[in-house]
Amino acid sequence: MIIQSLKERYKDYFDVGGIVWPDAPKTHGELIKQHFSTLTCENMMKPEHLLPERGRFTFEEADKLLDYALQNGMKMRGHALVWHNQTPGWFFEGGRDAVLANLKEFIRTVVGRYKGKVFCWDALNEVLVDSSGGFLRKTPYLEIIGEEYIDIALQTAHDADPDALLFYNEYNECEPEKRDRIVTFVKGLKERGLPIHGIGMQAHWYNSNPDLDEIRAAIEQYAALGMIVHVTELELSVFDWEDHRTDLKEPLPGMLEKQAERYGEIFELFREYKDVVRCVTTWGVADDYTWLDDFPQKGRKNWPLLFDVNHRSKPALERVLGF
Ligand code: GLA
């Protein structure tokens, strides 16, 4: 019999998930419940949503999405505690002591509230530079607090929920220079005795790249550090990064087949590393709702996920299920 549910098909391998946003249970609930064993809030657990103003936590939307996940037998990944984006400006006002206090209070309150319910956190998101100059990304956290913000964030999260797995989540995570930087960074965390359990490979990838060999090398190097890997934001853009064309209303012939082949190969690789790769999350559910419709080209339709705009399975889904 052909198994038509991702979570069923992958139950001996790893968790499979997608994102949720406030309307998603209504608009995408059928697919979510049929296919996913884990969810990530697209935005609702980010600082700008949980703590928009000083002293005013707003948990309603995050709570609802968490209840939805748990009531439907899914786990919730926490995303994201420390990030230079989607953190309100007031967080960084008032000097070093104030910023440090904001950081600690946010982490303590949020991780504490969801203790035992959110099974892991992207504690650090995108903290390293992309290009060859420098190491830690220049963010307000770094500039105001100094490098210690990293250690303090991890320790505070761990103290608030010692059982939650803590991740460092990053993009361009297979690009060799960045990968080596990630390895050096995580080695440093371990040498300093910090609580870090996994590396989040965001996996905002393309039909054309990265090469499978680069993906494999990244997984192997991260595993060699004793880390588990979560693939946290997987999608395959049908356009190359440099391709800004805006004329397509439908994918060109061949695009979805190429994407299917890539998805098939990528999931095969993940299965090979199932002891390391413990969770694979797509950054979306179906092609009718994807941030890539506005990035890197505003208003340009993209088709990066496993289900089409009408929530039907794509060739990619068939390749991912059909092994
Ligand atoms: C980063 C973040 C995600 C999301 C994407 C773009 O990868 O980690 O939360 O905002 O950018 O949508």
Short mmCIF file of C-alpha atoms and ligand atoms in Angstrom, two decimals:
data_model
loop_
_atom_site.label_atom_id
_atom_site.label_comp_id
_atom_site.label_asym_id
_atom_site.label_seq_id
_atom_site.Cartn_x
_atom_site.Cartn_y
_atom_site.Cartn_z
CA MET A 1 0.00 0.00 0.00
CA ILE A 2 1.23 3.49 -0.77
CA ILE A 3 1.48 5.61 2.36
CA GLN A 4 0.12 9.08 1.61
CA SER A 5 1.08 10.86 4.79
CA LEU A 6 4.51 12.36 5.31
CA LYS A 7 4.54 11.76 9.04
CA GLU A 8 3.50 8.13 8.59
CA ARG A 9 6.04 7.54 5.85
CA TYR A 10 8.82 9.09 7.90
CA LYS A 11 7.94 7.78 11.33
CA ASP A 12 11.01 5.51 11.43
CA TYR A 13 13.26 8.34 10.25
CA PHE A 14 12.54 11.80 11.65
CA ASP A 15 9.82 14.31 12.45
CA VAL A 16 8.37 16.13 9.48
CA GLY A 17 6.86 19.56 9.89
CA GLY A 18 5.82 22.89 8.52
CA ILE A 19 5.00 26.36 9.73
CA VAL A 20 1.82 27.75 11.25
CA TRP A 21 0.42 31.25 11.43
CA PRO A 22 -2.84 32.42 13.04
CA ASP A 23 -5.10 31.48 10.08
CA ALA A 24 -3.29 28.28 9.18
CA PRO A 25 -5.45 25.87 11.19
CA LYS A 26 -8.44 27.14 9.17
CA THR A 27 -6.83 27.53 5.78
CA HIS A 28 -4.27 24.70 5.81
CA GLY A 29 -5.46 22.51 8.69
CA GLU A 30 -6.22 19.44 6.64
CA LEU A 31 -2.75 19.17 5.17
CA ILE A 32 -1.13 20.04 8.47
CA LYS A 33 -2.99 17.38 10.42
CA GLN A 34 -2.51 14.72 7.80
CA HIS A 35 1.16 15.26 7.16
CA PHE A 36 3.05 16.93 9.98
CA SER A 37 4.32 15.65 13.31
CA THR A 38 5.86 18.98 14.33
CA LEU A 39 5.09 22.65 13.80
CA THR A 40 6.99 25.94 13.99
CA CYS A 41 5.31 29.32 14.42
CA GLU A 42 6.23 31.38 11.40
CA ASN A 43 6.21 34.61 13.42
CA MET A 44 4.15 34.33 16.57
CA MET A 45 6.98 33.28 18.89
CA LYS A 46 9.36 35.99 17.73
CA PRO A 47 10.12 38.86 20.12
CA GLU A 48 8.20 41.51 18.16
CA HIS A 49 5.03 39.45 18.58
CA LEU A 50 5.52 38.18 22.12
CA LEU A 51 6.80 41.43 23.62
CA PRO A 52 5.85 44.32 21.33
CA GLU A 53 6.16 46.92 24.10
CA ARG A 54 8.19 47.05 27.25
CA GLY A 55 6.46 45.07 29.97
CA ARG A 56 3.54 43.91 27.79
CA PHE A 57 3.80 40.25 26.83
CA THR A 58 1.19 39.11 24.29
CA PHE A 59 0.93 35.35 24.31
CA GLU A 60 -2.58 34.84 22.89
CA GLU A 61 -1.68 33.88 19.32
CA ALA A 62 1.32 31.76 20.28
CA ASP A 63 -0.71 29.98 22.95
CA LYS A 64 -3.47 29.20 20.46
CA LEU A 65 -1.05 27.75 17.92
CA LEU A 66 0.72 25.73 20.59
CA ASP A 67 -2.61 24.32 21.84
CA TYR A 68 -3.54 23.49 18.26
CA ALA A 69 -0.31 21.55 17.81
CA LEU A 70 -0.54 19.66 21.08
CA GLN A 71 -4.26 18.89 20.78
CA ASN A 72 -3.64 17.39 17.35
CA GLY A 73 -0.73 15.25 18.47
CA MET A 74 2.04 17.42 17.03
CA LYS A 75 5.15 18.81 18.72
CA MET A 76 6.14 22.48 18.61
CA ARG A 77 9.60 23.86 17.80
CA GLY A 78 10.28 27.24 19.40
CA HIS A 79 11.47 29.96 17.02
CA ALA A 80 13.36 32.26 17.66
CA LEU A 81 14.75 33.72 20.90
CA VAL A 82 17.73 35.79 19.77
CA TRP A 83 17.62 37.35 16.31
CA HIS A 84 18.61 40.73 14.91
CA ASN A 85 15.33 40.87 12.93
CA GLN A 86 11.77 41.00 14.24
CA THR A 87 12.91 42.20 17.65
CA PRO A 88 11.39 45.55 18.65
CA GLY A 89 13.59 48.65 18.72
CA TRP A 90 12.95 49.40 22.41
CA PHE A 91 14.73 46.14 23.30
CA PHE A 92 17.99 47.86 22.45
CA GLU A 93 17.45 51.14 24.26
CA GLY A 94 18.83 52.28 27.61
CA GLY A 95 22.41 51.00 27.59
CA ARG A 96 24.09 47.67 28.27
CA ASP A 97 22.49 46.77 31.59
CA ALA A 98 19.00 47.49 30.28
CA VAL A 99 19.50 45.47 27.10
CA LEU A 100 20.94 42.56 29.05
CA ALA A 101 17.95 42.68 31.39
CA ASN A 102 15.54 42.71 28.41
CA LEU A 103 17.26 39.73 26.85
CA LYS A 104 17.21 37.70 30.05
CA GLU A 105 13.65 38.60 30.95
CA PHE A 106 12.38 37.73 27.50
CA ILE A 107 14.08 34.35 27.42
CA ARG A 108 13.23 33.45 31.02
CA THR A 109 9.56 34.36 30.60
CA VAL A 110 8.99 32.76 27.22
CA VAL A 111 10.96 29.56 27.70
CA GLY A 112 9.56 29.26 31.23
CA ARG A 113 5.98 29.68 30.05
CA TYR A 114 6.32 26.95 27.44
CA LYS A 115 8.46 24.61 29.56
CA GLY A 116 7.62 20.99 28.84
CA LYS A 117 5.48 22.01 25.85
CA VAL A 118 7.90 23.46 23.31
CA PHE A 119 10.43 20.68 22.84
CA CYS A 120 13.27 22.73 21.38
CA TRP A 121 14.22 26.34 20.72
CA ASP A 122 16.11 28.12 18.00
CA ALA A 123 17.92 29.96 20.77
CA LEU A 124 20.33 31.73 18.42
CA ASN A 125 19.28 32.68 14.91
CA GLU A 126 21.76 33.87 12.24
CA VAL A 127 24.53 35.07 14.54
CA LEU A 128 27.50 34.67 12.16
CA VAL A 129 28.58 36.82 9.21
CA ASP A 130 28.10 35.69 5.64
CA SER A 131 31.05 37.17 3.88
CA SER A 132 34.68 36.59 4.64
CA GLY A 133 35.17 39.66 6.85
CA GLY A 134 34.68 39.07 10.56
CA PHE A 135 33.01 36.31 12.52
CA LEU A 136 30.07 37.28 14.72
CA ARG A 137 27.42 39.26 12.85
CA LYS A 138 27.31 42.90 13.87
CA THR A 139 23.95 43.13 15.60
CA PRO A 140 22.67 45.47 18.32
CA TYR A 141 23.15 42.58 20.77
CA LEU A 142 26.83 42.30 19.87
CA GLU A 143 27.42 46.01 19.77
CA ILE A 144 25.67 46.82 23.03
CA ILE A 145 26.29 43.74 25.19
CA GLY A 146 29.43 42.29 23.58
CA GLU A 147 30.12 38.63 22.72
CA GLU A 148 28.82 37.45 26.09
CA TYR A 149 25.27 37.85 24.84
CA ILE A 150 25.64 34.46 23.19
CA ASP A 151 26.62 32.60 26.36
CA ILE A 152 24.07 34.45 28.47
CA ALA A 153 21.23 33.67 26.06
CA LEU A 154 22.01 29.95 25.96
CA GLN A 155 22.47 29.66 29.70
CA THR A 156 19.29 31.61 30.46
CA ALA A 157 17.26 29.43 28.10
CA HIS A 158 18.70 26.26 29.58
CA ASP A 159 17.99 27.38 33.14
CA ALA A 160 14.39 28.16 32.20
CA ASP A 161 13.78 24.69 30.72
CA PRO A 162 16.66 22.24 31.19
CA ASP A 163 14.88 19.63 29.05
CA ALA A 164 14.40 21.80 25.97
CA LEU A 165 16.90 21.19 23.19
CA LEU A 166 18.72 24.35 22.20
CA PHE A 167 19.65 25.09 18.60
CA TYR A 168 21.81 27.51 16.75
CA ASN A 169 19.90 28.10 13.49
CA GLU A 170 21.64 29.50 10.39
CA TYR A 171 21.26 30.05 6.63
CA ASN A 172 23.82 29.43 3.86
CA GLU A 173 24.70 26.62 6.21
CA CYS A 174 26.17 24.40 3.45
CA GLU A 175 28.34 27.06 1.84
CA PRO A 176 31.88 25.84 2.70
CA GLU A 177 33.26 29.07 4.23
CA LYS A 178 30.19 29.67 6.33
CA ARG A 179 30.02 26.02 7.29
CA ASP A 180 33.58 26.16 8.62
CA ARG A 181 32.71 29.29 10.57
CA ILE A 182 29.67 27.51 12.04
CA VAL A 183 31.91 24.61 13.07
CA THR A 184 34.40 26.94 14.76
CA PHE A 185 31.60 28.79 16.52
CA VAL A 186 29.91 25.65 17.86
CA LYS A 187 33.27 24.20 18.95
CA GLY A 188 33.75 27.36 20.97
CA LEU A 189 30.33 26.99 22.61
CA LYS A 190 31.16 23.44 23.58
CA GLU A 191 34.59 24.36 24.93
CA ARG A 192 32.94 26.97 27.09
CA GLY A 193 30.63 24.27 28.45
CA LEU A 194 27.46 25.93 27.16
CA PRO A 195 24.15 24.15 26.66
CA ILE A 196 23.87 23.62 22.89
CA HIS A 197 22.31 20.51 21.45
CA GLY A 198 21.81 21.02 17.78
CA ILE A 199 22.38 22.97 14.62
CA GLY A 200 19.42 24.22 12.64
CA MET A 201 20.10 24.09 8.92
CA GLN A 202 17.59 26.59 7.55
CA ALA A 203 17.84 25.08 4.05
CA HIS A 204 16.42 27.95 2.00
CA TRP A 205 17.62 26.17 -1.12
CA TYR A 206 17.12 26.17 -4.90
CA ASN A 207 16.35 23.76 -7.72
CA SER A 208 19.97 24.24 -8.75
CA ASN A 209 21.97 24.41 -5.52
CA PRO A 210 23.55 23.67 -3.09
CA ASP A 211 25.13 20.46 -4.37
CA LEU A 212 24.26 17.28 -2.56
CA ASP A 213 27.93 16.87 -1.69
CA GLU A 214 27.91 20.19 0.12
CA ILE A 215 24.78 19.26 2.04
CA ARG A 216 26.34 15.95 2.99
CA ALA A 217 29.59 17.59 4.11
CA ALA A 218 27.68 20.04 6.29
CA ILE A 219 25.63 17.31 7.98
CA GLU A 220 28.77 15.26 8.59
CA GLN A 221 30.72 18.14 10.05
CA TYR A 222 27.88 19.18 12.32
CA ALA A 223 27.40 15.59 13.46
CA ALA A 224 31.12 15.31 14.18
CA LEU A 225 30.66 18.06 16.76
CA GLY A 226 28.19 15.83 18.59
CA MET A 227 25.27 17.97 17.42
CA ILE A 228 21.95 16.75 16.15
CA VAL A 229 20.61 18.51 13.06
CA HIS A 230 17.15 19.92 12.47
CA VAL A 231 16.40 21.06 8.95
CA THR A 232 14.32 24.04 10.01
CA GLU A 233 13.15 26.08 7.00
CA LEU A 234 13.39 23.87 3.92
CA GLU A 235 12.08 24.98 0.54
CA LEU A 236 13.36 24.76 -3.03
CA SER A 237 12.96 27.94 -5.04
CA VAL A 238 12.36 27.23 -8.73
CA PHE A 239 14.37 30.38 -9.55
CA ASP A 240 18.09 30.80 -9.08
CA TRP A 241 19.12 33.53 -6.63
CA GLU A 242 20.19 35.85 -9.47
CA ASP A 243 17.05 35.22 -11.53
CA HIS A 244 14.61 38.07 -10.91
CA ARG A 245 12.18 37.37 -13.78
CA THR A 246 8.59 38.28 -12.94
CA ASP A 247 6.72 37.13 -16.06
CA LEU A 248 5.67 33.63 -15.02
CA LYS A 249 2.14 32.90 -13.87
CA GLU A 250 2.78 29.16 -13.89
CA PRO A 251 5.99 27.18 -13.51
CA LEU A 252 7.79 26.52 -16.82
CA PRO A 253 7.72 22.98 -18.19
CA GLY A 254 10.35 20.98 -16.38
CA MET A 255 10.64 23.19 -13.31
CA LEU A 256 8.47 21.03 -11.08
CA GLU A 257 10.06 17.83 -12.35
CA LYS A 258 13.50 19.17 -11.60
CA GLN A 259 12.31 20.24 -8.17
CA ALA A 260 10.82 16.79 -7.59
CA GLU A 261 14.10 15.13 -8.44
CA ARG A 262 15.97 17.43 -6.06
CA TYR A 263 13.49 16.96 -3.23
CA GLY A 264 13.76 13.21 -3.76
CA GLU A 265 17.55 13.24 -3.59
CA ILE A 266 17.62 15.57 -0.61
CA PHE A 267 15.19 13.48 1.43
CA GLU A 268 17.13 10.36 0.49
CA LEU A 269 20.23 11.99 1.92
CA PHE A 270 18.36 12.99 5.08
CA ARG A 271 17.18 9.40 5.49
CA GLU A 272 20.74 8.20 5.21
CA TYR A 273 21.59 10.46 8.16
CA LYS A 274 18.48 9.75 10.19
CA ASP A 275 20.51 9.30 13.38
CA VAL A 276 21.65 12.92 13.05
CA VAL A 277 18.83 14.61 11.15
CA ARG A 278 15.99 14.38 13.64
CA CYS A 279 13.47 16.81 12.19
CA VAL A 280 12.76 18.26 8.74
CA THR A 281 10.49 21.31 8.53
CA THR A 282 9.38 23.04 5.35
CA TRP A 283 9.02 26.83 5.54
CA GLY A 284 5.42 26.78 4.52
CA VAL A 285 2.71 24.21 3.87
CA ALA A 286 1.56 24.72 0.26
CA ASP A 287 2.53 27.02 -2.62
CA ASP A 288 -0.39 29.41 -2.01
CA TYR A 289 1.40 30.87 1.01
CA THR A 290 5.16 31.36 0.79
CA TRP A 291 7.43 34.23 1.76
CA LEU A 292 9.30 33.60 -1.53
CA ASP A 293 6.44 35.34 -3.38
CA ASP A 294 8.06 38.52 -2.05
CA PHE A 295 11.72 37.55 -1.73
CA PRO A 296 14.14 38.31 -3.24
CA GLN A 297 11.71 39.80 -5.78
CA LYS A 298 8.56 41.50 -4.53
CA GLY A 299 5.32 40.14 -6.01
CA ARG A 300 7.01 37.36 -8.03
CA LYS A 301 5.18 34.03 -7.66
CA ASN A 302 7.30 31.06 -6.61
CA TRP A 303 6.39 27.39 -6.13
CA PRO A 304 8.88 26.05 -3.57
CA LEU A 305 6.91 23.54 -1.43
CA LEU A 306 5.55 19.99 -1.58
CA PHE A 307 1.88 20.92 -2.16
CA ASP A 308 0.53 23.15 -4.91
CA VAL A 309 -1.56 26.32 -4.68
CA ASN A 310 -4.71 24.19 -4.49
CA HIS A 311 -3.25 22.00 -1.74
CA ARG A 312 -2.80 19.03 -4.05
CA SER A 313 0.35 16.94 -4.01
CA LYS A 314 3.13 17.98 -6.36
CA PRO A 315 5.58 15.68 -8.15
CA ALA A 316 7.98 16.61 -5.33
CA LEU A 317 5.70 15.09 -2.69
CA GLU A 318 5.43 11.91 -4.68
CA ARG A 319 9.22 11.63 -4.84
CA VAL A 320 9.55 12.27 -1.13
CA LEU A 321 6.94 9.61 -0.28
CA GLY A 322 7.87 7.13 -2.98
CA PHE A 323 10.90 5.21 -1.77
C1 GLA B 1 14.71 33.55 8.45
C2 GLA B 1 13.97 33.33 9.77
C3 GLA B 1 12.56 32.85 9.57
C4 GLA B 1 11.85 33.61 8.46
C5 GLA B 1 12.68 33.59 7.20
C6 GLA B 1 12.04 34.36 6.09
O1 GLA B 1 15.15 32.40 7.89
O2 GLA B 1 14.64 32.41 10.59
O3 GLA B 1 11.86 33.00 10.76
O4 GLA B 1 11.60 34.93 8.88
O5 GLA B 1 13.92 34.20 7.48
O6 GLA B 1 10.67 34.34 6.10
#
